[in-house]
């Protein structure tokens, strides 16, 4: 029974990656770029899902981990001529280091205090980007020179390579999420989410587990940030703003918290919701707002969460 | 200007900020304390209050004092009505689940903001202050209206305190905050209390906004800063402690004014945000919080 369940999940995830792989040959240019973007952002959403969905850590500061990766990669490219290979590694390290540093302090708090402490750290990080405006060019941001945007000799300016790199990152994030969800560590994380006191009483070092979850989440966010910078060539302070801390929360809740593919579904839906509505009105966030209220009223567990509840309890 | 008067000016500006912040944050703290939900749309209610105030003053046009007075009455009532509708149609159906209400109020925030953008437009517009009186200090002249804001805020805070501690409605609210199930068992209409508290919280934000609109213009994105500051104030003050909220508003409002005199604005904000984070890490329940969050 158990192996059947695992196999179903593996098949689903491989199938999803396969469909995304096949889509690149049929999609028109516009949606081709969009989907690459969505896959990278979904990586960020999956990172958020590890701390929020599986562990129950409601952070309002994940933009700082994304931005840490984005700026570590972007600044090193701009001032030291580092390419995508080094940039991605730097991004992961920056996100990881930031998450561990913030986690060591912020995880002393829980619940709403944790929300605010992470929000404050993210806000401080956001303002720091402006403080060093000489190098970061603040809100305006800077472009990563297209000559540096290469990975093992392949140009990331090329749509086809860009799509494949985005897909690889996405697949890697799915694998990590799947691995965690299925592992014993994942079960401890879920136990912490459901009842922290009891988990502590059972002898688990709750603090270390939470720190580990945040560290993995930060590293993944950093990877997504660095990839975003190198794939799309732009680094700006907007990506460190509160909005980019709220986005992953919305994407995850919309797709279904604590599901592996939910964050992707949420990101995709939200992206196209904004995209389509902006064709009709400049107030496109109105549609987003209404969609949010509607979803939370009628599908409070998100898309995949609802499917899991009603039709497919095996969904990871 | 010498250092002394300069500091006095900074303190006065900080006090005006603190006065408005105390009202706004108290609204958030009441909703948070009684209903145990985080109202992300609180800043949007603030903004809505300012915009309705401008609209009332613009349509009425019967002299700045009367315009302002009318706005001070109509804007909070209108905002309260919007809040009641939102509470009954959305939050109540969510059963006040903390996470769901955060998402729903983020949605509400976008809806209010975008409707304001579509109707009121992207411009910033001021409301004329009800009186044009300057208090002449030895070193500089200071707007009399700003002193009025401080006075009005103190009066409203005292009224709320009196209402909470001395009236029957206040008792019901406190009972609901303390233990909503027991309150229900004692025939307190908890459901109505929730609706009322949510509307009242929004109205306090709207009052703060009407007071601020002659100083700072009405704009559809003006709600973000009050929201963030209110959050900080409520958490630093300690959840469930209204006294702590008001005290934290005064401390944060004043220091915000004074720190920005000594440091560049960006560095001042960095220091302030890190200070708030530090307070919470050292005292996770806030300065005056007693109950675990």
Coordinates of C-alpha atoms in Angstrom, one line a residue:
Chain A
X1 CA 0.0 0.0 0.0
X2 CA 2.7 2.4 1.0
X3 CA 4.9 1.7 -2.0
X4 CA 1.9 2.1 -4.3
X5 CA 1.3 5.5 -2.7
X6 CA 4.9 6.6 -3.2
X7 CA 4.9 5.4 -6.8
X8 CA 1.7 7.3 -7.6
X9 CA 3.3 10.4 -6.3
X10 CA 6.6 9.9 -8.1
X11 CA 4.7 9.2 -11.3
X12 CA 2.6 12.4 -10.9
X13 CA 5.7 14.5 -10.3
X14 CA 7.7 13.0 -13.2
X15 CA 4.6 13.4 -15.3
X16 CA 4.2 17.1 -14.4
X17 CA 7.9 17.7 -15.2
X18 CA 7.5 15.7 -18.5
X19 CA 4.5 17.8 -19.5
X20 CA 6.4 21.0 -18.8
X21 CA 9.3 19.7 -20.8
X22 CA 7.0 18.9 -23.8
X23 CA 5.2 22.3 -23.5
X24 CA 8.3 24.2 -24.6
X25 CA 8.0 22.8 -28.1
X26 CA 4.3 23.9 -28.6
X27 CA 4.0 27.2 -26.6
X28 CA 4.1 30.5 -28.5
X29 CA 7.0 32.8 -27.6
X30 CA 5.1 34.9 -25.1
X31 CA 3.9 32.0 -23.0
X32 CA 7.2 30.3 -23.3
X33 CA 8.9 33.2 -21.5
X34 CA 6.1 33.4 -19.0
X35 CA 6.2 29.7 -18.1
X36 CA 10.0 29.9 -17.6
X37 CA 9.4 32.8 -15.2
X38 CA 6.6 30.9 -13.4
X39 CA 8.8 27.9 -12.9
X40 CA 11.5 30.0 -11.3
X41 CA 9.0 31.8 -9.1
X42 CA 7.4 28.4 -8.3
X43 CA 10.8 27.4 -7.0
X44 CA 10.6 30.3 -4.6
X45 CA 7.0 29.3 -3.7
X46 CA 8.1 25.7 -3.0
X47 CA 10.9 27.1 -0.8
X48 CA 8.3 29.0 1.2
X49 CA 6.1 25.9 1.3
X50 CA 8.8 24.0 3.2
X51 CA 8.9 26.5 6.0
X52 CA 5.2 27.5 6.0
X53 CA 3.3 24.5 4.6
X54 CA 5.2 21.7 6.1
X55 CA 6.6 23.3 9.3
X56 CA 4.0 25.9 10.0
X57 CA 6.4 28.8 10.2
X58 CA 4.4 31.8 8.8
X59 CA 7.2 34.1 7.7
X60 CA 6.5 37.5 6.2
X61 CA 10.1 38.1 5.2
X62 CA 11.0 35.5 2.6
X63 CA 11.7 38.3 0.1
X64 CA 15.0 38.8 1.9
X65 CA 16.1 35.2 1.1
X66 CA 15.1 35.6 -2.5
X67 CA 16.8 39.0 -2.7
X68 CA 19.9 37.6 -0.9
X69 CA 20.3 35.1 -3.8
X70 CA 19.4 37.7 -6.4
X71 CA 21.8 40.3 -5.1
X72 CA 24.7 37.9 -4.2
X73 CA 24.6 36.7 -7.8
X74 CA 23.9 40.0 -9.4
X75 CA 26.5 42.1 -7.5
X76 CA 29.2 39.5 -8.0
X77 CA 28.4 39.4 -11.7
X78 CA 28.4 43.2 -12.0
X79 CA 31.6 43.8 -10.0
X80 CA 33.5 40.6 -10.2
X81 CA 32.4 39.2 -13.5
X82 CA 31.1 36.0 -12.1
X83 CA 29.0 33.8 -14.4
X84 CA 25.9 31.8 -13.8
X85 CA 27.7 28.7 -12.4
X86 CA 29.3 30.7 -9.6
X87 CA 26.3 33.0 -9.3
X88 CA 23.9 30.2 -8.6
X89 CA 26.2 28.7 -6.0
X90 CA 26.7 32.1 -4.4
X91 CA 22.9 32.6 -4.4
X92 CA 22.3 29.3 -2.6
X93 CA 25.0 30.2 0.0
X94 CA 23.7 33.7 0.5
X95 CA 20.1 32.5 1.0
X96 CA 21.3 29.7 3.3
X97 CA 23.5 32.1 5.4
X98 CA 20.8 34.7 5.7
X99 CA 18.1 32.1 6.7
X100 CA 20.4 30.6 9.4
X101 CA 21.3 34.1 10.7
X102 CA 17.7 35.2 10.8
X103 CA 16.5 31.9 12.0
X104 CA 18.9 31.8 15.0
X105 CA 17.3 35.1 16.2
X106 CA 13.7 35.0 14.9
X107 CA 13.0 31.4 15.8
X108 CA 13.1 32.4 19.5
X109 CA 9.7 33.8 18.8
X110 CA 6.6 32.0 17.5
X111 CA 3.3 32.9 15.9
X112 CA 2.5 36.5 15.3
X113 CA 5.8 37.7 16.8
X114 CA 7.6 35.5 14.3
X115 CA 5.7 37.1 11.5
X116 CA 6.6 40.6 12.6
X117 CA 10.3 39.8 13.4
X118 CA 10.8 38.3 9.9
X119 CA 8.9 41.2 8.4
X120 CA 11.2 43.6 10.3
X121 CA 14.4 41.8 9.2
X122 CA 13.2 41.8 5.6
X123 CA 12.4 45.5 5.8
X124 CA 15.9 46.1 7.2
X125 CA 17.4 44.1 4.3
X126 CA 15.2 46.0 1.8
X127 CA 16.4 49.4 3.3
X128 CA 20.0 48.2 3.3
X129 CA 19.8 47.8 -0.5
X130 CA 18.8 51.5 -0.7
X131 CA 21.5 52.5 1.8
X132 CA 24.1 51.0 -0.5
X133 CA 22.4 52.6 -3.5
X134 CA 25.8 53.5 -4.9
X135 CA 26.4 49.8 -5.7
X136 CA 22.8 48.4 -6.0
X137 CA 21.2 51.4 -7.7
X138 CA 18.2 51.0 -5.3
X139 CA 14.7 50.9 -6.9
X140 CA 16.0 51.4 -10.4
X141 CA 18.2 48.3 -10.2
X142 CA 20.7 47.1 -12.7
X143 CA 21.1 44.8 -15.6
X144 CA 23.4 41.7 -15.6
X145 CA 25.4 42.1 -18.8
X146 CA 24.2 39.4 -21.3
X147 CA 27.8 38.3 -21.9
X148 CA 28.0 37.0 -18.3
X149 CA 24.6 35.2 -18.5
X150 CA 26.1 31.9 -19.6
X151 CA 25.9 28.4 -17.9
X152 CA 28.6 25.9 -18.9
X153 CA 29.0 27.8 -22.2
X154 CA 25.3 28.0 -23.0
X155 CA 23.8 31.4 -23.3
X156 CA 20.9 32.0 -20.9
X157 CA 19.7 34.8 -23.2
X158 CA 18.6 32.1 -25.5
X159 CA 14.9 31.2 -24.8
X160 CA 15.4 27.5 -25.2
X161 CA 18.3 27.2 -22.7
X162 CA 16.5 29.6 -20.4
X163 CA 13.5 27.4 -20.3
X164 CA 15.5 24.2 -19.7
X165 CA 17.5 25.8 -16.8
X166 CA 14.2 27.1 -15.3
X167 CA 12.8 23.6 -15.7
X168 CA 15.9 22.0 -14.1
X169 CA 15.6 24.3 -11.1
X170 CA 11.9 23.5 -10.9
X171 CA 12.5 19.7 -11.0
X172 CA 15.2 20.0 -8.4
X173 CA 12.8 21.9 -6.1
X174 CA 10.1 19.3 -6.7
X175 CA 12.6 16.6 -5.8
X176 CA 13.7 18.3 -2.6
X177 CA 10.1 19.0 -1.6
X178 CA 9.1 15.4 -2.4
X179 CA 12.1 14.1 -0.5
X180 CA 11.4 16.1 2.6
X181 CA 7.6 15.4 2.5
X182 CA 8.4 11.6 2.4
X183 CA 11.3 11.6 4.8
X184 CA 11.2 11.1 8.6
X185 CA 12.4 14.7 8.9
X186 CA 9.3 15.8 7.1
X187 CA 7.2 13.9 9.5
X188 CA 8.8 15.6 12.4
X189 CA 8.3 19.0 10.7
X190 CA 4.6 18.2 10.3
X191 CA 4.4 17.2 13.9
X192 CA 5.9 20.6 14.9
X193 CA 3.3 22.3 12.7
X194 CA 0.5 20.3 14.3
X195 CA 1.6 20.4 17.9
X196 CA 4.9 21.9 18.8
X197 CA 4.7 21.2 22.5
X198 CA 4.0 17.6 22.1
X199 CA 6.8 17.2 19.6
X200 CA 9.2 18.7 22.1
X201 CA 7.9 16.4 24.8
X202 CA 8.6 13.4 22.5
X203 CA 12.2 14.4 22.7
X204 CA 12.8 16.2 19.4
X205 CA 14.9 19.3 19.3
X206 CA 12.2 21.5 17.9
X207 CA 14.4 24.5 17.5
X208 CA 17.0 22.6 15.4
X209 CA 14.3 21.1 13.1
X210 CA 12.7 24.5 12.6
X211 CA 16.1 26.0 11.9
X212 CA 16.9 23.3 9.4
X213 CA 13.5 23.8 7.6
X214 CA 14.2 27.6 7.4
X215 CA 17.7 27.0 6.2
X216 CA 16.6 24.7 3.4
X217 CA 13.8 27.1 2.5
X218 CA 16.3 30.0 2.5
X219 CA 18.8 28.1 0.3
X220 CA 16.0 27.3 -2.2
X221 CA 14.8 30.9 -2.2
X222 CA 18.4 32.0 -2.8
X223 CA 18.7 29.6 -5.7
X224 CA 15.5 30.9 -7.2
X225 CA 16.6 34.5 -6.7
X226 CA 20.0 33.9 -8.3
X227 CA 18.4 32.0 -11.2
X228 CA 15.9 34.8 -11.7
X229 CA 18.7 37.3 -11.9
X230 CA 20.7 35.3 -14.4
X231 CA 17.7 34.1 -16.5
X232 CA 16.0 37.4 -16.9
X233 CA 19.0 39.7 -16.4
X234 CA 17.5 42.3 -14.0
X235 CA 18.2 42.9 -10.4
X236 CA 16.1 45.5 -8.5
X237 CA 15.0 46.4 -5.0
X238 CA 11.3 45.5 -5.8
X239 CA 12.2 41.9 -5.3
X240 CA 13.1 42.6 -1.7
X241 CA 9.9 44.5 -0.9
X242 CA 7.1 43.3 1.3
X243 CA 5.1 42.4 -1.8
X244 CA 7.6 39.7 -2.6
X245 CA 7.2 38.3 0.9
X246 CA 3.4 38.2 0.5
X247 CA 3.5 36.7 -3.0
X248 CA 4.9 33.3 -2.0
X249 CA 2.4 33.1 0.9
X250 CA -0.5 33.7 -1.6
X251 CA 0.9 31.3 -4.2
X252 CA 1.2 28.6 -1.6
X253 CA -2.2 29.1 -0.1
X254 CA -3.8 29.3 -3.5
X255 CA -2.2 26.1 -4.7
X256 CA -2.5 24.3 -1.4
X257 CA -0.1 24.4 1.5
X258 CA 1.9 21.3 2.3
X259 CA 1.4 19.8 -1.2
X260 CA 4.4 19.4 -3.5
X261 CA 2.9 20.8 -6.7
X262 CA 0.5 23.2 -5.0
X263 CA 3.0 26.1 -5.0
X264 CA 3.5 25.7 -8.8
X265 CA -0.3 25.6 -9.4
X266 CA -0.8 28.7 -7.3
X267 CA 2.0 30.6 -9.0
X268 CA 0.8 29.7 -12.4
X269 CA -2.8 30.7 -11.7
X270 CA -1.9 33.9 -10.0
X271 CA 0.6 34.9 -12.7
X272 CA -2.0 34.4 -15.4
X273 CA -4.8 36.0 -13.4
X274 CA -2.7 39.2 -13.2
X275 CA -1.5 38.9 -16.8
X276 CA -5.0 38.4 -18.3
X277 CA -6.7 41.0 -16.1
X278 CA -4.1 43.6 -16.9
X279 CA -5.3 43.4 -20.5
X280 CA -8.7 44.8 -19.4
X281 CA -8.0 47.1 -16.6
X282 CA -5.1 49.0 -15.0
X283 CA -6.5 48.1 -11.6
X284 CA -5.6 44.4 -12.2
X285 CA -4.9 43.8 -8.5
X286 CA -8.7 44.2 -8.0
X287 CA -9.2 40.8 -9.7
X288 CA -6.4 39.4 -7.6
X289 CA -8.0 40.6 -4.5
X290 CA -11.4 39.2 -5.4
X291 CA -9.8 35.9 -6.4
X292 CA -8.1 35.7 -3.1
X293 CA -11.3 36.3 -1.1
X294 CA -13.2 33.9 -3.3
X295 CA -10.6 31.1 -3.0
X296 CA -10.3 31.4 0.7
X297 CA -14.0 31.4 1.1
X298 CA -14.7 28.4 -1.1
X299 CA -11.4 26.6 -1.4
X300 CA -9.7 27.3 1.9
X301 CA -7.2 24.5 1.4
X302 CA -6.1 25.7 -2.0
X303 CA -6.4 23.9 -5.3
X304 CA -4.4 20.8 -4.6
X305 CA -5.4 20.7 -0.9
X306 CA -9.0 20.6 -2.0
X307 CA -8.3 17.8 -4.5
X308 CA -6.4 15.9 -1.9
X309 CA -9.3 16.2 0.6
X310 CA -12.0 15.2 -1.8
X311 CA -10.5 12.9 -4.4
X312 CA -6.9 11.9 -3.9
X313 CA -5.8 11.4 -0.3
X314 CA -2.5 10.0 -1.6
X315 CA -1.4 13.4 -3.0
X316 CA 1.9 14.4 -1.5
Chain B
X1 CA 18.4 76.9 14.5
X2 CA 20.2 75.7 17.7
X3 CA 20.2 72.1 18.8
X4 CA 17.5 72.7 21.5
X5 CA 14.8 74.2 19.4
X6 CA 15.6 71.7 16.7
X7 CA 15.0 68.8 19.1
X8 CA 11.8 70.5 20.3
X9 CA 10.5 70.7 16.7
X10 CA 11.5 67.0 16.1
X11 CA 9.7 66.1 19.3
X12 CA 6.5 68.0 18.3
X13 CA 6.5 66.4 14.9
X14 CA 7.0 63.0 16.5
X15 CA 4.2 63.7 18.9
X16 CA 1.8 64.4 16.1
X17 CA 2.8 61.2 14.4
X18 CA 2.4 59.3 17.7
X19 CA -1.1 60.7 18.2
X20 CA -2.3 59.5 14.9
X21 CA -0.4 56.2 15.3
X22 CA -2.0 55.6 18.7
X23 CA -5.5 55.8 17.3
X24 CA -4.8 53.6 14.3
X25 CA -2.9 51.0 16.3
X26 CA -5.5 50.9 19.0
X27 CA -8.1 50.0 16.3
X28 CA -5.8 47.1 15.2
X29 CA -5.1 46.1 18.7
X30 CA -8.8 45.9 19.6
X31 CA -9.5 43.7 16.6
X32 CA -6.5 41.6 17.4
X33 CA -7.2 41.3 21.0
X34 CA -10.9 40.5 20.9
X35 CA -11.2 38.6 17.7
X36 CA -7.6 37.1 17.5
X37 CA -7.3 37.9 13.9
X38 CA -4.7 40.0 12.0
X39 CA -6.5 42.6 9.9
X40 CA -4.1 43.3 7.0
X41 CA -6.8 45.6 5.5
X42 CA -6.5 48.0 8.5
X43 CA -4.3 50.3 6.4
X44 CA -6.8 50.3 3.6
X45 CA -9.5 51.4 6.1
X46 CA -7.2 54.2 7.1
X47 CA -6.8 55.2 3.5
X48 CA -10.5 54.9 2.8
X49 CA -11.2 57.3 5.7
X50 CA -8.8 59.9 4.3
X51 CA -10.3 59.7 0.8
X52 CA -13.9 59.9 2.0
X53 CA -12.9 62.9 4.1
X54 CA -11.6 64.6 1.0
X55 CA -14.7 63.7 -0.9
X56 CA -17.0 65.0 1.8
X57 CA -15.0 68.3 2.1
X58 CA -15.0 68.7 -1.7
X59 CA -18.7 68.1 -2.1
X60 CA -19.9 70.1 0.9
X61 CA -17.8 73.2 0.4
X62 CA -19.3 75.2 3.4
X63 CA -16.1 76.5 4.8
X64 CA -13.1 74.7 6.0
X65 CA -14.2 74.2 9.7
X66 CA -17.6 72.8 8.9
X67 CA -16.2 70.7 6.0
X68 CA -13.7 69.1 8.3
X69 CA -16.3 68.5 11.1
X70 CA -18.7 66.8 8.6
X71 CA -15.8 64.7 7.3
X72 CA -14.8 63.7 10.9
X73 CA -18.3 62.3 11.4
X74 CA -19.2 60.9 8.0
X75 CA -15.9 59.3 7.1
X76 CA -15.6 57.0 10.1
X77 CA -19.3 56.0 9.8
X78 CA -18.9 55.1 6.1
X79 CA -15.7 53.2 6.8
X80 CA -17.4 51.4 9.7
X81 CA -20.2 50.4 7.3
X82 CA -17.7 49.0 4.8
X83 CA -16.0 47.1 7.6
X84 CA -19.3 45.6 8.8
X85 CA -20.1 44.4 5.3
X86 CA -16.7 42.8 5.0
X87 CA -16.9 41.2 8.4
X88 CA -20.4 39.7 7.8
X89 CA -19.8 38.5 4.3
X90 CA -16.3 37.2 4.5
X91 CA -14.6 37.0 7.9
X92 CA -17.6 35.4 9.7
X93 CA -17.9 32.8 7.1
X94 CA -14.2 31.9 7.6
X95 CA -14.9 31.3 11.3
X96 CA -12.2 33.8 12.1
X97 CA -9.5 31.2 11.3
X98 CA -6.3 33.2 11.8
X99 CA -4.5 32.2 8.6
X100 CA -7.6 32.4 6.3
X101 CA -8.4 35.8 7.6
X102 CA -4.9 37.0 6.8
X103 CA -5.4 36.0 3.2
X104 CA -8.9 37.3 3.0
X105 CA -7.9 40.7 4.4
X106 CA -4.9 40.9 2.0
X107 CA -7.6 40.4 -0.7
X108 CA -9.8 43.0 0.9
X109 CA -6.8 45.4 1.0
X110 CA -6.3 45.0 -2.8
X111 CA -10.0 45.4 -3.5
X112 CA -10.3 48.6 -1.5
X113 CA -7.0 50.0 -2.8
X114 CA -7.9 49.3 -6.4
X115 CA -11.5 50.6 -6.1
X116 CA -10.0 53.8 -4.6
X117 CA -7.6 54.0 -7.6
X118 CA -10.5 53.5 -10.1
X119 CA -12.8 56.1 -8.5
X120 CA -10.6 58.6 -6.7
X121 CA -7.6 58.3 -9.1
X122 CA -3.9 58.2 -8.5
X123 CA -3.5 61.9 -7.4
X124 CA -2.8 63.1 -3.9
X125 CA -5.2 65.7 -2.6
X126 CA -5.3 67.6 0.7
X127 CA -8.2 68.6 2.9
X128 CA -7.9 72.2 4.2
X129 CA -7.3 72.3 7.9
X130 CA -10.3 73.5 10.0
X131 CA -8.4 76.4 11.4
X132 CA -5.4 78.3 10.3
X133 CA -3.7 79.3 13.5
X134 CA 0.0 79.3 14.2
X135 CA 1.4 79.2 17.6
X136 CA 4.4 81.4 17.7
X137 CA 7.3 80.0 19.8
X138 CA 10.4 82.0 20.4
X139 CA 12.3 80.0 17.7
X140 CA 9.7 79.0 15.1
X141 CA 6.0 79.1 14.4
X142 CA 4.1 75.9 14.8
X143 CA 0.8 74.9 13.3
X144 CA -2.0 75.1 15.8
X145 CA -3.9 72.4 13.9
X146 CA -1.1 69.9 14.8
X147 CA -1.5 70.7 18.4
X148 CA -5.3 70.1 18.0
X149 CA -4.6 66.7 16.5
X150 CA -2.6 65.7 19.6
X151 CA -5.4 67.0 21.8
X152 CA -8.1 65.2 19.8
X153 CA -6.2 62.0 19.9
X154 CA -5.8 62.1 23.6
X155 CA -9.5 62.9 24.1
X156 CA -10.5 59.9 21.9
X157 CA -8.1 57.6 23.6
X158 CA -9.6 58.6 27.0
X159 CA -13.1 58.1 25.7
X160 CA -12.2 54.6 24.4
X161 CA -10.6 53.7 27.7
X162 CA -13.7 55.0 29.6
X163 CA -16.0 53.0 27.2
X164 CA -14.0 49.8 27.7
X165 CA -13.8 49.9 31.4
X166 CA -16.9 51.7 32.5
X167 CA -19.8 50.7 30.2
X168 CA -21.7 47.5 29.6
X169 CA -20.6 47.2 26.0
X170 CA -17.0 47.6 27.1
X171 CA -17.6 44.8 29.6
X172 CA -19.0 42.5 26.9
X173 CA -15.9 43.2 24.8
X174 CA -13.5 42.5 27.5
X175 CA -15.4 39.3 28.4
X176 CA -15.2 38.1 24.8
X177 CA -11.5 38.9 24.7
X178 CA -10.9 37.0 27.9
X179 CA -12.8 33.9 27.0
X180 CA -15.2 33.9 24.2
X181 CA -16.8 30.5 25.0
X182 CA -17.6 31.4 28.6
X183 CA -18.8 34.8 27.4
X184 CA -21.2 33.0 25.1
X185 CA -22.4 30.8 27.9
X186 CA -23.2 34.0 29.8
X187 CA -25.5 35.1 27.0
X188 CA -23.1 37.7 25.6
X189 CA -23.9 38.0 21.8
X190 CA -20.3 37.2 20.9
X191 CA -21.1 37.2 17.2
X192 CA -22.4 40.8 17.4
X193 CA -19.5 41.8 19.5
X194 CA -17.1 40.6 16.8
X195 CA -19.0 42.6 14.1
X196 CA -19.0 45.6 16.3
X197 CA -15.3 45.4 17.3
X198 CA -14.3 45.0 13.7
X199 CA -16.2 48.0 12.6
X200 CA -15.0 50.1 15.6
X201 CA -11.4 49.2 14.9
X202 CA -11.8 50.3 11.3
X203 CA -13.5 53.5 12.5
X204 CA -10.6 54.3 14.8
X205 CA -8.3 54.0 11.8
X206 CA -10.6 56.3 9.8
X207 CA -10.6 58.9 12.5
X208 CA -6.8 58.9 12.6
X209 CA -6.9 59.3 8.8
X210 CA -9.3 62.3 8.9
X211 CA -7.1 64.0 11.5
X212 CA -4.0 63.4 9.4
X213 CA -5.4 64.4 6.0
X214 CA -4.9 68.2 6.4
X215 CA -1.2 67.5 7.2
X216 CA -0.6 64.7 4.8
X217 CA -2.6 64.5 1.5
X218 CA -5.0 61.7 0.7
X219 CA -3.6 59.1 -1.7
X220 CA -4.7 55.6 -2.5
X221 CA -1.5 54.0 -1.3
X222 CA -1.2 56.0 1.9
X223 CA -2.3 53.0 4.0
X224 CA 0.9 51.0 3.9
X225 CA 3.0 52.9 6.4
X226 CA 0.2 53.2 9.0
X227 CA -0.4 49.5 8.7
X228 CA 3.2 48.5 9.2
X229 CA 3.7 50.9 12.1
X230 CA 0.5 49.8 13.7
X231 CA 1.6 46.2 13.4
X232 CA 4.9 47.0 15.1
X233 CA 3.2 49.1 17.8
X234 CA 0.6 46.4 18.6
X235 CA 3.2 43.6 18.8
X236 CA 5.8 45.7 20.7
X237 CA 3.2 46.9 23.1
X238 CA 2.2 43.3 23.8
X239 CA -0.8 41.5 22.4
X240 CA -4.0 42.1 24.3
X241 CA -2.6 45.0 26.2
X242 CA -4.2 48.2 25.1
X243 CA -2.2 50.3 27.5
X244 CA 1.0 48.7 26.1
X245 CA -0.3 49.6 22.6
X246 CA -0.8 53.3 23.4
X247 CA 2.6 53.5 25.2
X248 CA 4.4 51.8 22.3
X249 CA 2.7 54.2 19.9
X250 CA 4.0 57.1 21.8
X251 CA 7.6 55.6 22.1
X252 CA 7.7 54.6 18.5
X253 CA 6.1 57.8 17.1
X254 CA 8.4 60.0 19.1
X255 CA 11.6 58.1 18.4
X256 CA 10.7 58.0 14.8
X257 CA 10.6 61.8 14.7
X258 CA 13.8 62.2 16.8
X259 CA 15.9 59.4 15.2
X260 CA 15.3 60.9 11.8
X261 CA 16.9 64.2 13.0
X262 CA 20.2 62.5 13.8
X263 CA 20.5 60.0 11.1
X264 CA 19.7 59.8 7.4
X265 CA 16.1 58.6 6.9
X266 CA 17.1 55.3 5.5
X267 CA 19.6 54.5 8.2
X268 CA 17.1 55.7 10.8
X269 CA 14.5 53.2 9.5
X270 CA 17.1 50.4 9.4
X271 CA 18.0 51.1 13.1
X272 CA 14.3 51.3 14.0
X273 CA 13.3 48.1 12.4
X274 CA 16.2 46.2 13.9
X275 CA 15.4 47.7 17.3
X276 CA 11.8 46.4 17.0
X277 CA 13.1 43.0 16.0
X278 CA 15.5 42.9 18.9
X279 CA 12.7 43.9 21.4
X280 CA 10.6 41.0 20.1
X281 CA 13.5 38.5 20.3
X282 CA 14.3 39.5 23.9
X283 CA 10.7 39.8 24.9
X284 CA 8.6 37.7 22.5
X285 CA 5.4 38.7 24.2
X286 CA 6.1 42.4 23.7
X287 CA 6.8 45.0 26.4
X288 CA 3.5 44.6 28.3
X289 CA 2.1 41.3 27.0
X290 CA 1.2 38.7 29.6
X291 CA -0.4 36.0 27.6
X292 CA 1.6 33.8 25.3
X293 CA 0.9 34.7 21.7

